[in-house]
Short mmCIF file of C-alpha atoms and ligand atoms in Angstrom, two decimals:
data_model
loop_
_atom_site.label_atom_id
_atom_site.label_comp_id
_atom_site.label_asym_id
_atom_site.label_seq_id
_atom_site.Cartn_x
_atom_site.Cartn_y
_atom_site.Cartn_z
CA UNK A 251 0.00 0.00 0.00
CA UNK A 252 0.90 3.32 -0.87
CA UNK A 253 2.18 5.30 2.41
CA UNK A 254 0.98 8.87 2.47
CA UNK A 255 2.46 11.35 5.30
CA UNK A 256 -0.55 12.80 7.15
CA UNK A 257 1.15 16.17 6.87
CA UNK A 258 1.73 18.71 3.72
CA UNK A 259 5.38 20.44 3.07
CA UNK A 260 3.30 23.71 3.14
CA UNK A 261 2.24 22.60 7.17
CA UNK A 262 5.61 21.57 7.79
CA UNK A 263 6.54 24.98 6.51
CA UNK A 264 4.70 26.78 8.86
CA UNK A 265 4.76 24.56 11.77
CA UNK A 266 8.82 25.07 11.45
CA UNK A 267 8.31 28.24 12.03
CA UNK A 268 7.49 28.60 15.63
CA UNK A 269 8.81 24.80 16.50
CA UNK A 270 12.61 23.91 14.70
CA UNK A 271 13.06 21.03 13.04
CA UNK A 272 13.90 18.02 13.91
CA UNK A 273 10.17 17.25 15.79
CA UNK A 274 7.49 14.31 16.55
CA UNK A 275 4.75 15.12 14.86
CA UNK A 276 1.40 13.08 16.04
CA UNK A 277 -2.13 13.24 14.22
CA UNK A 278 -4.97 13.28 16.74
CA UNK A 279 -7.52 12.55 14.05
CA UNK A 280 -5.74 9.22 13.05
CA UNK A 281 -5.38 8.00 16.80
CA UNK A 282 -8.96 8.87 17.58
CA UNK A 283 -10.59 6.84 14.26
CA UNK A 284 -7.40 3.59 15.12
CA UNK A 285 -8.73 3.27 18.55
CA UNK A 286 -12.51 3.44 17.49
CA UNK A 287 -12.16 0.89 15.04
CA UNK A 288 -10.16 -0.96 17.51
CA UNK A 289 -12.82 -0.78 20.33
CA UNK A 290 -15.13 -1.80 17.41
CA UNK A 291 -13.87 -5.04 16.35
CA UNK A 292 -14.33 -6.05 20.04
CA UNK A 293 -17.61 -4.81 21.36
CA UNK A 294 -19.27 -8.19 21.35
CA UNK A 295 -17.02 -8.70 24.46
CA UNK A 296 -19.28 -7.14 27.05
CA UNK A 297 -15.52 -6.22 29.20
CA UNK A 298 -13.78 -5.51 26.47
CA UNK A 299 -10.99 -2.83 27.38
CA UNK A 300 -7.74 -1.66 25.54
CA UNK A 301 -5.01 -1.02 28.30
CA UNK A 302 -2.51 1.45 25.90
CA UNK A 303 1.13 0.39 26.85
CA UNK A 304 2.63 3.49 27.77
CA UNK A 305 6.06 2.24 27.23
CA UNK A 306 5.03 3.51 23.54
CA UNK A 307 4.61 6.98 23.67
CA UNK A 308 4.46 7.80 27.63
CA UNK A 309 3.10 11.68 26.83
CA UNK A 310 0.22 12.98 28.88
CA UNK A 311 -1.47 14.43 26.03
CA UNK A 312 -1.89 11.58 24.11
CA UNK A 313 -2.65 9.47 27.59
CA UNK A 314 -5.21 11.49 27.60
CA UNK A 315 -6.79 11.34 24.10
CA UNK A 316 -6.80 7.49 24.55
CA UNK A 317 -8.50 7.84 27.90
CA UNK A 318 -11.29 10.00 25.78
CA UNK A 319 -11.36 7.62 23.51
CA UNK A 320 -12.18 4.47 26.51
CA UNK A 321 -8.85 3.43 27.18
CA UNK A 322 -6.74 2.49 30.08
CA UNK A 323 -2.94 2.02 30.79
CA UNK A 324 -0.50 -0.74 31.11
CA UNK A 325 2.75 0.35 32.90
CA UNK A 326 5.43 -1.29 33.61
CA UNK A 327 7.80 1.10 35.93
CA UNK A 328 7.17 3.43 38.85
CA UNK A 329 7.19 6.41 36.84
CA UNK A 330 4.55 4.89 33.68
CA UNK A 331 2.16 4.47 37.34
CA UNK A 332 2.89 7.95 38.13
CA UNK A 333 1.88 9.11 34.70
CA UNK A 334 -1.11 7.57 34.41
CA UNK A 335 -2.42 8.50 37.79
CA UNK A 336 -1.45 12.28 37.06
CA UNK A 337 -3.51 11.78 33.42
CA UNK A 338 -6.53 10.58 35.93
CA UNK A 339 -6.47 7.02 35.12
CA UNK A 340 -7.30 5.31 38.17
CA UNK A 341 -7.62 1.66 39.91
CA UNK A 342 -8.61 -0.73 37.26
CA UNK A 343 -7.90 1.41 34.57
CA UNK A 344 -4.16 0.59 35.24
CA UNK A 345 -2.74 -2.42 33.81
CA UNK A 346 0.92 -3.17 35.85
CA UNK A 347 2.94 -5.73 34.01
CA UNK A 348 6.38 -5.43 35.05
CA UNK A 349 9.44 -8.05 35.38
CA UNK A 350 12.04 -8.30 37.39
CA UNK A 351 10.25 -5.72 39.73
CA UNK A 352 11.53 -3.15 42.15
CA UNK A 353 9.97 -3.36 45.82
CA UNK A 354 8.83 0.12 45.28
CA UNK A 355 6.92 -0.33 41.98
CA UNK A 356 5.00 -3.37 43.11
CA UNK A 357 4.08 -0.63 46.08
CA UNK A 358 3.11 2.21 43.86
CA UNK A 359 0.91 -0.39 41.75
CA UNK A 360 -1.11 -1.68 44.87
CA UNK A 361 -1.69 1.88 46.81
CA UNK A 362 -3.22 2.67 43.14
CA UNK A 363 -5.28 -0.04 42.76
CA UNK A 364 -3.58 -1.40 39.62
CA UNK A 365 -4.21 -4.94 38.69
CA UNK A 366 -0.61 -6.51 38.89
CA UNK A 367 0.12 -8.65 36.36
CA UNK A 368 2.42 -11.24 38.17
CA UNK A 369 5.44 -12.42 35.73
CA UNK A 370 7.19 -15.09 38.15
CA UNK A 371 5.65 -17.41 40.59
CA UNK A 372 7.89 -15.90 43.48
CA UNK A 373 5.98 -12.55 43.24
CA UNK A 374 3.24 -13.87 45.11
CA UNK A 375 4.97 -14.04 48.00
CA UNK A 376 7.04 -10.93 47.26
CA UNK A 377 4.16 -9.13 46.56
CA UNK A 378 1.88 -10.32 49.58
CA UNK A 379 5.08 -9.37 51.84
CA UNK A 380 5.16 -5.22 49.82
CA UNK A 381 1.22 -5.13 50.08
CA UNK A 382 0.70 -6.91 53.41
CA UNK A 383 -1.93 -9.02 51.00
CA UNK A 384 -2.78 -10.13 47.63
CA UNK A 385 -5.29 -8.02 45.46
CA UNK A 386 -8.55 -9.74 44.79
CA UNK A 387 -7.92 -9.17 41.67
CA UNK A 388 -4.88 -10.26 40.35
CA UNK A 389 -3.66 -11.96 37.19
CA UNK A 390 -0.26 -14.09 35.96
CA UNK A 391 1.42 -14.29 33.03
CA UNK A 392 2.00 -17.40 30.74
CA UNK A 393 4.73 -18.66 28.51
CA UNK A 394 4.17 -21.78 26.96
CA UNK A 395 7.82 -22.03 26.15
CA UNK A 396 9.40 -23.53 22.59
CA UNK A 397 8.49 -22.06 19.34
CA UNK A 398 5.22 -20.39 19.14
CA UNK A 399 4.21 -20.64 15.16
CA UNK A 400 1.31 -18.61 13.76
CA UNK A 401 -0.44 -19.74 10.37
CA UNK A 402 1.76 -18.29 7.69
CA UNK A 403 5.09 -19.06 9.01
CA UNK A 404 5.29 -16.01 11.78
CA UNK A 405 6.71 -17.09 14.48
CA UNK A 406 8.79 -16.31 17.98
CA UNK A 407 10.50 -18.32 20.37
CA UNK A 408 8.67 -17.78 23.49
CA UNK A 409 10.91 -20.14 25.09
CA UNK A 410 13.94 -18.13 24.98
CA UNK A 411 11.94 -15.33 25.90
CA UNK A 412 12.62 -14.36 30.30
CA UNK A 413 8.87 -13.83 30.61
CA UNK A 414 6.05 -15.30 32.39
CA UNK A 415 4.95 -18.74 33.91
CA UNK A 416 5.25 -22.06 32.86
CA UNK A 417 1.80 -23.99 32.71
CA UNK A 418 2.60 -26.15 35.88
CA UNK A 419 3.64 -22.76 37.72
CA UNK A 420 0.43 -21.45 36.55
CA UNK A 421 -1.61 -24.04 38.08
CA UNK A 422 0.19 -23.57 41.22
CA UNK A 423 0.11 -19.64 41.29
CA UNK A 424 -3.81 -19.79 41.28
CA UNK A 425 -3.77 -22.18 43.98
CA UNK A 426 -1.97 -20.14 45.88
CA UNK A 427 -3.54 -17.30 45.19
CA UNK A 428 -6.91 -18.28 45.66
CA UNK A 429 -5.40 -19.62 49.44
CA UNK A 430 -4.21 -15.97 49.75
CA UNK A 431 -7.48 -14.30 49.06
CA UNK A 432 -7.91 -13.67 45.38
CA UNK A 433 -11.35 -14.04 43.66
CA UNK A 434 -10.86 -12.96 40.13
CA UNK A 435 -7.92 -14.10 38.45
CA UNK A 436 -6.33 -13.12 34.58
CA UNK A 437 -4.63 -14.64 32.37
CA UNK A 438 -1.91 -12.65 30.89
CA UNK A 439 0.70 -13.55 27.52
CA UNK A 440 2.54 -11.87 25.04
CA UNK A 441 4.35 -14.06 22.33
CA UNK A 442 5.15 -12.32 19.18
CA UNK A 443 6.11 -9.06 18.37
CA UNK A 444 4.92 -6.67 15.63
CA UNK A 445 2.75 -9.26 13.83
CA UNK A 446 1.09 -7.78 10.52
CA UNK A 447 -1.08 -11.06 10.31
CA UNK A 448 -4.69 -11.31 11.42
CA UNK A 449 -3.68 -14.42 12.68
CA UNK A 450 -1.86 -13.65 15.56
CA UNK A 451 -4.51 -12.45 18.16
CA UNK A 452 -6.79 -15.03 17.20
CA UNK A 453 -3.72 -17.60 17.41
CA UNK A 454 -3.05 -16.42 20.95
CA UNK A 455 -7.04 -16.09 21.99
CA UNK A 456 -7.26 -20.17 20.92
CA UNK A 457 -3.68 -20.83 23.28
CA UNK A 458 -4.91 -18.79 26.14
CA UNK A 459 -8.63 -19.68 26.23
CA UNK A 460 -7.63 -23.46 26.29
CA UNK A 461 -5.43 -22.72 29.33
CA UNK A 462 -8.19 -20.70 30.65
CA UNK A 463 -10.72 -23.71 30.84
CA UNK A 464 -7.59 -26.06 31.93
CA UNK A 465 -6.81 -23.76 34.83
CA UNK A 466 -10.29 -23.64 35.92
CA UNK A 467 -10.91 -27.24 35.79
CA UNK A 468 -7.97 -28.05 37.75
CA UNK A 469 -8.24 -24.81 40.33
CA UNK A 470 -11.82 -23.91 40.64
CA UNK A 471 -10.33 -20.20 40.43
CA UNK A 472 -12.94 -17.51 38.98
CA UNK A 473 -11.38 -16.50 35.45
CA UNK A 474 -12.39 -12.92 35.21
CA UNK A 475 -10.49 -11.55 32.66
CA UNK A 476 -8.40 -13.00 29.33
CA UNK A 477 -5.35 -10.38 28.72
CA UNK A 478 -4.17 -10.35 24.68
CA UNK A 479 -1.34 -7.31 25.13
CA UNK A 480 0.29 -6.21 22.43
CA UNK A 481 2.22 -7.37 19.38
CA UNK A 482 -0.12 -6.56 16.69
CA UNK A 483 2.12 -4.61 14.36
CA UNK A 484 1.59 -2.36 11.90
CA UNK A 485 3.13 -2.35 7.89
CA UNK A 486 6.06 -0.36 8.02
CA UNK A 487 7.01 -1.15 4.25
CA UNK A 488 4.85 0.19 1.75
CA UNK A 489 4.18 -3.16 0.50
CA UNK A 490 3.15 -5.00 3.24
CA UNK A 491 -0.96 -5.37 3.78
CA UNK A 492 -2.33 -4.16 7.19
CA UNK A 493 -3.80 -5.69 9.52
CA UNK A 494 -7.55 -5.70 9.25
CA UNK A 495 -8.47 -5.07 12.91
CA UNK A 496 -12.36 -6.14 12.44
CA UNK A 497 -11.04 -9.33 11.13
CA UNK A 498 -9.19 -9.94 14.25
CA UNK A 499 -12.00 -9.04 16.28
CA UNK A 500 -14.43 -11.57 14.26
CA UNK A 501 -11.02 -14.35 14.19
CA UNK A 502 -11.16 -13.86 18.52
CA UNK A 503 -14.95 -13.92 18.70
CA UNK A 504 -14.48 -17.20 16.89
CA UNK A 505 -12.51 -18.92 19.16
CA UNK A 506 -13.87 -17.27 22.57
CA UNK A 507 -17.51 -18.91 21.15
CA UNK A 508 -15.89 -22.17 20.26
CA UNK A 509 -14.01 -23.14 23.14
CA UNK A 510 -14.68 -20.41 26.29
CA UNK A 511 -18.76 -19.96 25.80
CA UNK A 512 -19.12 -23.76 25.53
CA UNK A 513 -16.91 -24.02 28.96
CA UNK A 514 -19.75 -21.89 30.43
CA UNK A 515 -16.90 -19.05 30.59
CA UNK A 516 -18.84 -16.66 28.54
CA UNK A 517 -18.64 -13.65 31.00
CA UNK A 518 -14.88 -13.44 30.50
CA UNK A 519 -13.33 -10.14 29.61
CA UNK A 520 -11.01 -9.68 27.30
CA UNK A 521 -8.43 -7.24 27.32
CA UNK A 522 -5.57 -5.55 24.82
CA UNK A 523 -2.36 -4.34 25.93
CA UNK A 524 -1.63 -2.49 21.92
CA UNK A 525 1.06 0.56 21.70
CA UNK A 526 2.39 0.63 18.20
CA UNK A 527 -0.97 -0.35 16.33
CA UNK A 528 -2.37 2.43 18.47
CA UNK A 529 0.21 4.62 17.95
CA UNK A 530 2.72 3.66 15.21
CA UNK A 531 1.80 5.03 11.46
CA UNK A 532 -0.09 8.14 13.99
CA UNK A 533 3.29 9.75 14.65
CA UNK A 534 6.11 10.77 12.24
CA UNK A 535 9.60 12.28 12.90
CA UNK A 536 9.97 15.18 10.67
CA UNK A 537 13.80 16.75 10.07
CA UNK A 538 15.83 18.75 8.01
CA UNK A 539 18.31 17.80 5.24
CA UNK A 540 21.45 19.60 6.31
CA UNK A 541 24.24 18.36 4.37
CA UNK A 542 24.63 16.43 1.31
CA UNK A 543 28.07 14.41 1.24
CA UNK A 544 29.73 12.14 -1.61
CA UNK A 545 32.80 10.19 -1.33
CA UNK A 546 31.83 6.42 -2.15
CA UNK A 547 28.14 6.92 -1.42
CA UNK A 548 25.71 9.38 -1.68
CA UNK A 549 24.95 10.95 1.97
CA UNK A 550 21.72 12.89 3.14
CA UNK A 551 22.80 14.19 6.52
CA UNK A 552 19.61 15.30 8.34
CA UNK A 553 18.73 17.40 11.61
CA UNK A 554 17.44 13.99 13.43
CA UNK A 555 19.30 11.19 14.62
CA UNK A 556 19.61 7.75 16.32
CA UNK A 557 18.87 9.67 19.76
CA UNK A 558 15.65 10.84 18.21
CA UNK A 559 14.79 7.52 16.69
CA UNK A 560 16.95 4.50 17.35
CA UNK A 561 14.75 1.42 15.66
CA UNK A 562 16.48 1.61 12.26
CA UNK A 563 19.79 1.54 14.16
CA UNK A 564 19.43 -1.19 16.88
CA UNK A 565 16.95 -3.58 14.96
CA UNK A 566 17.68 -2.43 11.53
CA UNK A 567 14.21 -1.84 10.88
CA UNK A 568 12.91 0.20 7.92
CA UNK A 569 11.07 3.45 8.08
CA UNK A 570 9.42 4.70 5.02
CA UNK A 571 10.75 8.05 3.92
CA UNK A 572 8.81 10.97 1.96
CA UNK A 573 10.97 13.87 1.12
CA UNK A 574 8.02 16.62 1.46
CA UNK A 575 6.84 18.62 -1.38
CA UNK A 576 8.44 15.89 -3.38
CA UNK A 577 5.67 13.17 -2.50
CA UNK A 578 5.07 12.36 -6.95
CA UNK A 579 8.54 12.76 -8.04
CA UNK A 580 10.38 9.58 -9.20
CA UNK A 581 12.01 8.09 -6.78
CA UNK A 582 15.64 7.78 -9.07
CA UNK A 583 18.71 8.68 -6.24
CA UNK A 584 20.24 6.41 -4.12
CA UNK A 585 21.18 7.43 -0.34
CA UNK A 586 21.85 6.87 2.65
CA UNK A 587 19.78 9.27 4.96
CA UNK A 588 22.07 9.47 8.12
CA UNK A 589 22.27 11.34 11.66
CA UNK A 590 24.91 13.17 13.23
CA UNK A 591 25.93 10.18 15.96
CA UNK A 592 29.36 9.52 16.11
CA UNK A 593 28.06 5.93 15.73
CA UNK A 594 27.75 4.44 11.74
CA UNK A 595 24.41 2.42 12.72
CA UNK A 596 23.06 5.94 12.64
CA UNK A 597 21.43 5.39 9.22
CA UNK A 598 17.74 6.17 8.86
CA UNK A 599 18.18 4.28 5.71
CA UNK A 600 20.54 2.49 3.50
CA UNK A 601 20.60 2.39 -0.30
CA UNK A 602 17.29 4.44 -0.59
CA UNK A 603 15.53 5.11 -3.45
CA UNK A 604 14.29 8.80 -3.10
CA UNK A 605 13.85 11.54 -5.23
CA UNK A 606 16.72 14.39 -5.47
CA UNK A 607 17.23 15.74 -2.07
CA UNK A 608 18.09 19.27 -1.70
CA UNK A 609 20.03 20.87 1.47
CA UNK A 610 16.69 22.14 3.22
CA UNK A 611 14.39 19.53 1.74
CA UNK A 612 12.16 18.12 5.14
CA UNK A 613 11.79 14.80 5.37
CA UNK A 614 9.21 12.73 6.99
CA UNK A 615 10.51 9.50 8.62
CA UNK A 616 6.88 7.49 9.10
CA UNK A 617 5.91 5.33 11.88
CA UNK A 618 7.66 7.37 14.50
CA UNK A 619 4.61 7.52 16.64
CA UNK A 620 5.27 4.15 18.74
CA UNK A 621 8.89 3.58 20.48
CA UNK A 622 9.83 6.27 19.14
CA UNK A 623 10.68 9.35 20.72
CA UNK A 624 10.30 6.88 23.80
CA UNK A 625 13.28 5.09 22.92
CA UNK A 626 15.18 8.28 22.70
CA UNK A 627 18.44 8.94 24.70
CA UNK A 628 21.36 11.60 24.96
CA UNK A 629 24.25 9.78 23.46
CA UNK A 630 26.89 12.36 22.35
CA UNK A 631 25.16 15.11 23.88
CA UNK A 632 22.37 15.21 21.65
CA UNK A 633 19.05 17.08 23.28
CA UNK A 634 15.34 15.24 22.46
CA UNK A 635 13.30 17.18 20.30
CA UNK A 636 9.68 18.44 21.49
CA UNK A 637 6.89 16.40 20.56
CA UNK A 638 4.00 18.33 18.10
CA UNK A 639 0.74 16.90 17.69
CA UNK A 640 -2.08 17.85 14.98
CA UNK A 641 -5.09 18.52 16.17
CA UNK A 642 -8.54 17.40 14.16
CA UNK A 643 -9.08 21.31 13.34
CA UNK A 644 -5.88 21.05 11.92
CA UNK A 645 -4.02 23.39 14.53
CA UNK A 646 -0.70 22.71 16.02
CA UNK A 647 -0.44 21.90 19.72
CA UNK A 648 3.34 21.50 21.19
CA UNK A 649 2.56 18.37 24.04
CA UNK A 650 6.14 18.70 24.57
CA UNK A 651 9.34 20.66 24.55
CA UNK A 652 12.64 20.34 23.25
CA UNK A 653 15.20 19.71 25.43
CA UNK A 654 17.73 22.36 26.30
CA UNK A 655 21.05 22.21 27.57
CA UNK A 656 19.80 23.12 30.49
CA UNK A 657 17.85 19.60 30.81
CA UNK A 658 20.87 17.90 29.95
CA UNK A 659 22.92 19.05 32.82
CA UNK A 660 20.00 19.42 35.33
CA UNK A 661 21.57 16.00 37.15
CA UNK A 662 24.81 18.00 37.33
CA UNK A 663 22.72 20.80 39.42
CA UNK A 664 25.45 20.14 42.55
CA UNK A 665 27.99 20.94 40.67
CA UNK A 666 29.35 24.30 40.27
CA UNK A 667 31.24 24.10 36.97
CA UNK A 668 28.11 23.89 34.94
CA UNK A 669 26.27 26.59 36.64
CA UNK A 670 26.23 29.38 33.96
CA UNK A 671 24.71 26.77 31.59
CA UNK A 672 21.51 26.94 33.58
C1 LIG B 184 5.58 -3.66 25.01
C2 LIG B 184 4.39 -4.26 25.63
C3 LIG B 184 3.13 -4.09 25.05
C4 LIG B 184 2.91 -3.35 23.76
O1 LIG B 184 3.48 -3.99 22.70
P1 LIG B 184 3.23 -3.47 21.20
O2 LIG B 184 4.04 -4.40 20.38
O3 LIG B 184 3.70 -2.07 21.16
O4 LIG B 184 1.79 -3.57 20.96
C5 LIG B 184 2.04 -4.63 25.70
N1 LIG B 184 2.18 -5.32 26.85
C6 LIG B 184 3.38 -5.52 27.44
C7 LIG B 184 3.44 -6.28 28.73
C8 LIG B 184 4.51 -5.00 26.84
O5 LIG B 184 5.70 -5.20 27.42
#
């Protein structure tokens, strides 16, 4: 499919003019429609709830469009918790699924109300001995270990993966539990990442809702809830096919009236734990071509860099490219589009077809809107750009700033040498 930008060079233009380049940009009208289709394809599930994984795009702004929009959260540190309580998400609306846990988050997550989403069978104890009890409502995560194979040949290797429960330790966690005091348990699992499939959710529903019955047979617990999270991707390359979220919805409605309804678990709610399909193609990293370089490539240097979006340099991964104004122009030079980083991963692409890039050309980098500017960092000094997003009326809202140097030596505030850069 063709991959648009949901911006014009002639709003780039005049955003650029109050807010420098490089920037997130994030379209409010796209994020709104995504999550209405998304809270669509499951309304036949009378508990149906989308917890947004902050861990995507933790801003308050767009916390709180979600939360307009029915939403809740699922954190997994002390300081996702502490946004989402100061966006007004409260008790149940907080999803906290966290590994390898800090005393003080597990803390934070129970004087909120969160339902904890228990990754290893020792956090019962560990988290009865924080809370001085266990919720009453309370789930535990699953890994069925090996290779877990979709359909088409997608597939991830759960068992490598340091995550969640094996079945026998799930069995035994809602024993315990139940001992301990809970009366509505969850089942929790995330398998494979970024899956642009509508097989995956369904996949998963059909794994979990067969351990679902299991665990009830053999524990008697109360299975309130049925947690999907995330990994339904998005199609970063222009010629991959989305994923047809109705079509997932139908694919899970299938298998919850196949195996759970029969089981006389029909009142179980299911939940979604999605950042980058909520997020993902709804952001974009706009920057500047600075510098044009050949020696034995061609070079775009741009404005951004690694620090403002690392995927393409830790995982490789592709990001479409439109060089604005330029969006029906044949697409006949090579380049690589590169950052600043004193690091030569720092490619936002390698041996790209583009059209002619001119020193000042913008270019939008797509699919910034999901572990994106959230995966940003200060290597070599470099400052994080502010974060822009596009309202439906089509004005400009900065949700939040660019760094200064200030920011970047705040931890440094003991320190006298540094004052004057205050
Ligand atoms: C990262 C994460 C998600 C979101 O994953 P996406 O691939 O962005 O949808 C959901 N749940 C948990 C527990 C996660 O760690």
């Amino acid at each position: 499919m063709e991959k648009k930008p949901f911006v014009t060079l002639e709003q780039i233009q005049t955003i650029a003019e109050t807010y420098p380049t490089p920037f997130h940009l994030y379209d409010e009208k796209g994020i709104r429609e995504n999550a209405r289709r998304l809270h669509q394809a499951f309304a036949w599930n009378k508990g149906y709830k989308e917890y947004f994984a902050v861990k995507a795009t933790p801003n308050p702004f767009i916390l709180k469009i979600l939360r307009e929009e029915g939403c809740g959260t699922d954190c997994s540190s002390l300081t996702e918790l502490m946004l989402s309580e100061g966006c007004g998400f409260t008790g149940p609306e907080i999803m906290f699924s966290s590994n390898d846990t800090p005393a003080e988050d597990f803390a934070y997550a129970g004087k909120l109300g969160a339902t904890i989403n228990l990754d290893d069978i020792t956090h019962i104890q560990y988290v009865e001995d924080i809370l001085g009890r266990i919720p009453e409502t309370i789930s535990c995560r699953y890994n069925p270990g090996g290779v877990y194979e979709i359909s088409n040949g997608i597939m991830d290797n759960p068992g490598d993966a340091k995550y969640g429960m094996t079945k026998a330790q799930m069995i035994e966690a809602f024993r315990i539990l139940q001992k301990k005091g809970a009366k509505t348990l969850g089942i929790h699992a995330f398998l494979v990442s970024n899956t642009v499939t509508n097989d995956y959710y369904p996949a998963l529903a059909r794994t979990l809702f067969e351990l679902a019955v299991e665990l009830k047979k053999e524990t008697k617990a109360h299975i309130g809830f049925i947690n999907l999270s995330g990994g339904v991707g998005i199609p970063y390359r222009p010629e991959q096919e989305p994923n047809d979220i109705l079509a997932i919805g139908e694919g899970v409605r299938k298998a919850f009236e196949e195996i759970l309804v029969p089981a006389g678990m029909g009142d179980v709610a299911l939940f979604t734990e999605c950042g980058r399909f909520m997020l993902g193609p709804y952001g974009c990293l706009v920057t500047k071509a600075i510098h044009e370089k050949h020696t034995y490539k061609e070079y775009i240097g741009v404005d951004a860099c690694a620090a403002n979006l690392m995927r393409p340099a830790i995982y490789g991964a592709y990001h479409h490219i439109t060089v604005a104004g330029k969006e029906d122009a044949p697409c006949d030079h090579m380049y690589d589009v590169v950052g600043s980083l004193c690091e030569n991963n720092d490619k936002f692409a390698i041996d790209r077809m583009l059209p002619q890039v001119e020193t000042g050309d913008y270019l939008i980098i797509h699919d910034a809107g999901a572990h994106g500017f959230a995966m940003g960092y200060n290597y070599n000094g470099k400052l994080r750009s502010a974060e822009l997003l596009l309202k439906e009326d089509g004005a400009v809202q900065m949700i939040r700033r660019a760094e200064t140097p200030g920011d970047y030596f705040a931890t440094f505030d003991f320190c006298d040498l540094l004052k004057r850069f205050k």
